[in-house]
Amino acid sequence: MLKPKLECHQVLLKLLITEKTTEQRNKLNKVSFKVPTLATKDMVRLAIFEAFGLKAISVSTQRYKEVSRRYKFHRGYSAEWKKAIVTFSDQETLPI
C-alpha cells in the first residue's frame, strides 16, 4: 500500500499538552504531537526537521482506536487518532 506524501503542516496536527507530557518534556526532553493515522515515524521525523530544524533521536507512535460512546438514546463513536512522542537530544529543545 502506498502512503500519501504529506507536508509538514499536515503531519503535525496539534501539540499535546497534559500533565504527563509536560513532565516528559521537562525531565526526558520528549514532546507529544497529534498526527494523522496514515503518518509514519519517518514522516514525523522529517516534519519535525522541516518545521523546527531539530533532529529527533527517536519517534514512538501510539494508535488510539475508536470507542463506542453513548449520549442518552444516541450511540456514536469517538474518532480514532494517532499520537507521536518525539525524543530530542539534551542540547536541542523545542521552542514552545
PDB file of C-alpha atoms in Angstrom:
ATOM      1  CA  MET A   1       0.000   0.000   0.000  1.00  0.00           C
ATOM      2  CA  LEU A   2       1.394   3.379  -0.984  1.00  0.00           C
ATOM      3  CA  LYS A   3       1.428   6.090   1.659  1.00  0.00           C
ATOM      4  CA  PRO A   4       0.403   9.596   0.548  1.00  0.00           C
ATOM      5  CA  LYS A   5       3.023  12.345   0.652  1.00  0.00           C
ATOM      6  CA  LEU A   6       2.091  14.810   3.394  1.00  0.00           C
ATOM      7  CA  GLU A   7       3.543  18.274   4.009  1.00  0.00           C
ATOM      8  CA  CYS A   8       4.966  19.112   7.463  1.00  0.00           C
ATOM      9  CA  HIS A   9       1.895  21.174   8.433  1.00  0.00           C
ATOM     10  CA  GLN A  10      -0.306  18.211   7.506  1.00  0.00           C
ATOM     11  CA  VAL A  11       1.707  15.762   9.627  1.00  0.00           C
ATOM     12  CA  LEU A  12       1.956  17.744  12.884  1.00  0.00           C
ATOM     13  CA  LEU A  13      -1.689  18.466  13.644  1.00  0.00           C
ATOM     14  CA  LYS A  14      -1.555  19.564  17.273  1.00  0.00           C
ATOM     15  CA  LEU A  15       0.870  19.758  20.177  1.00  0.00           C
ATOM     16  CA  LEU A  16      -0.487  17.688  23.065  1.00  0.00           C
ATOM     17  CA  ILE A  17      -0.136  19.423  26.428  1.00  0.00           C
ATOM     18  CA  THR A  18      -1.171  17.445  29.507  1.00  0.00           C
ATOM     19  CA  GLU A  19       0.367  16.929  32.930  1.00  0.00           C
ATOM     20  CA  LYS A  20       2.113  13.772  31.755  1.00  0.00           C
ATOM     21  CA  THR A  21       3.513  15.297  28.550  1.00  0.00           C
ATOM     22  CA  THR A  22       4.673  18.425  30.398  1.00  0.00           C
ATOM     23  CA  GLU A  23       6.626  16.274  32.843  1.00  0.00           C
ATOM     24  CA  GLN A  24       8.101  14.236  29.985  1.00  0.00           C
ATOM     25  CA  ARG A  25       9.140  17.451  28.239  1.00  0.00           C
ATOM     26  CA  ASN A  26      10.853  18.828  31.349  1.00  0.00           C
ATOM     27  CA  LYS A  27      12.581  15.645  32.542  1.00  0.00           C
ATOM     28  CA  LEU A  28      13.116  13.474  29.453  1.00  0.00           C
ATOM     29  CA  ASN A  29      13.069  16.079  26.643  1.00  0.00           C
ATOM     30  CA  LYS A  30      10.132  14.360  24.896  1.00  0.00           C
ATOM     31  CA  VAL A  31       7.345  16.193  23.066  1.00  0.00           C
ATOM     32  CA  SER A  32       3.978  14.703  22.032  1.00  0.00           C
ATOM     33  CA  PHE A  33       2.034  15.564  18.872  1.00  0.00           C
ATOM     34  CA  LYS A  34      -1.288  14.510  17.423  1.00  0.00           C
ATOM     35  CA  VAL A  35      -0.645  13.178  13.900  1.00  0.00           C
ATOM     36  CA  PRO A  36      -2.813  11.640  11.128  1.00  0.00           C
ATOM     37  CA  THR A  37      -3.374   7.893  11.296  1.00  0.00           C
ATOM     38  CA  LEU A  38      -1.556   7.474   7.959  1.00  0.00           C
ATOM     39  CA  ALA A  39       1.618   9.220   9.171  1.00  0.00           C
ATOM     40  CA  THR A  40       4.703   7.056   9.670  1.00  0.00           C
ATOM     41  CA  LYS A  41       7.630   7.593  12.027  1.00  0.00           C
ATOM     42  CA  ASP A  42       9.809   8.756   9.133  1.00  0.00           C
ATOM     43  CA  MET A  43       7.171  11.316   8.092  1.00  0.00           C
ATOM     44  CA  VAL A  44       7.040  12.689  11.649  1.00  0.00           C
ATOM     45  CA  ARG A  45      10.849  12.855  11.872  1.00  0.00           C
ATOM     46  CA  LEU A  46      11.046  14.726   8.543  1.00  0.00           C
ATOM     47  CA  ALA A  47       8.217  17.113   9.520  1.00  0.00           C
ATOM     48  CA  ILE A  48       9.987  17.988  12.802  1.00  0.00           C
ATOM     49  CA  PHE A  49      13.179  18.759  10.889  1.00  0.00           C
ATOM     50  CA  GLU A  50      11.370  20.885   8.266  1.00  0.00           C
ATOM     51  CA  ALA A  51       9.220  22.799  10.761  1.00  0.00           C
ATOM     52  CA  PHE A  52      11.691  23.408  13.598  1.00  0.00           C
ATOM     53  CA  GLY A  53      15.124  22.472  12.222  1.00  0.00           C
ATOM     54  CA  LEU A  54      15.665  19.933  15.025  1.00  0.00           C
ATOM     55  CA  LYS A  55      16.865  16.360  14.675  1.00  0.00           C
ATOM     56  CA  ALA A  56      14.778  13.785  16.530  1.00  0.00           C
ATOM     57  CA  ILE A  57      16.648  10.955  18.246  1.00  0.00           C
ATOM     58  CA  SER A  58      13.619   8.658  18.295  1.00  0.00           C
ATOM     59  CA  VAL A  59       9.940   8.713  17.391  1.00  0.00           C
ATOM     60  CA  SER A  60       7.362   6.479  19.074  1.00  0.00           C
ATOM     61  CA  THR A  61       3.762   6.224  17.895  1.00  0.00           C
ATOM     62  CA  GLN A  62       0.559   5.105  19.584  1.00  0.00           C
ATOM     63  CA  ARG A  63      -2.756   4.431  17.869  1.00  0.00           C
ATOM     64  CA  TYR A  64      -5.997   5.178  19.654  1.00  0.00           C
ATOM     65  CA  LYS A  65      -8.919   3.181  18.252  1.00  0.00           C
ATOM     66  CA  GLU A  66     -12.475   4.454  18.051  1.00  0.00           C
ATOM     67  CA  VAL A  67     -14.521   3.845  21.191  1.00  0.00           C
ATOM     68  CA  SER A  68     -18.271   3.412  21.395  1.00  0.00           C
ATOM     69  CA  ARG A  69     -19.905   6.382  23.141  1.00  0.00           C
ATOM     70  CA  ARG A  70     -23.473   6.873  24.272  1.00  0.00           C
ATOM     71  CA  TYR A  71     -25.435  10.033  24.996  1.00  0.00           C
ATOM     72  CA  LYS A  72     -28.985   9.402  26.215  1.00  0.00           C
ATOM     73  CA  PHE A  73     -30.546   7.325  23.426  1.00  0.00           C
ATOM     74  CA  HIS A  74     -27.956   8.034  20.738  1.00  0.00           C
ATOM     75  CA  ARG A  75     -24.922   5.890  20.004  1.00  0.00           C
ATOM     76  CA  GLY A  76     -21.778   7.052  18.320  1.00  0.00           C
ATOM     77  CA  TYR A  77     -18.044   6.574  18.146  1.00  0.00           C
ATOM     78  CA  SER A  78     -15.112   8.743  19.098  1.00  0.00           C
ATOM     79  CA  ALA A  79     -12.655   9.425  16.290  1.00  0.00           C
ATOM     80  CA  GLU A  80      -9.559   7.243  16.017  1.00  0.00           C
ATOM     81  CA  TRP A  81      -6.278   9.117  16.132  1.00  0.00           C
ATOM     82  CA  LYS A  82      -2.536   8.685  16.474  1.00  0.00           C
ATOM     83  CA  LYS A  83      -0.014  10.171  18.897  1.00  0.00           C
ATOM     84  CA  ALA A  84       3.690  10.619  18.174  1.00  0.00           C
ATOM     85  CA  ILE A  85       6.192  11.032  21.017  1.00  0.00           C
ATOM     86  CA  VAL A  86       9.407  12.644  19.754  1.00  0.00           C
ATOM     87  CA  THR A  87      12.649  12.489  21.756  1.00  0.00           C
ATOM     88  CA  PHE A  88      15.305  15.181  21.286  1.00  0.00           C
ATOM     89  CA  SER A  89      18.913  15.282  22.478  1.00  0.00           C
ATOM     90  CA  ASP A  90      19.802  17.206  25.625  1.00  0.00           C
ATOM     91  CA  GLN A  91      21.278  20.090  23.619  1.00  0.00           C
ATOM     92  CA  GLU A  92      18.169  20.582  21.459  1.00  0.00           C
ATOM     93  CA  THR A  93      14.794  21.656  22.799  1.00  0.00           C
ATOM     94  CA  LEU A  94      11.582  22.555  21.035  1.00  0.00           C
ATOM     95  CA  PRO A  95      10.826  26.309  21.296  1.00  0.00           C
ATOM     96  CA  ILE A  96       7.410  26.282  22.984  1.00  0.00           C
TER      97      ILE A  96
END
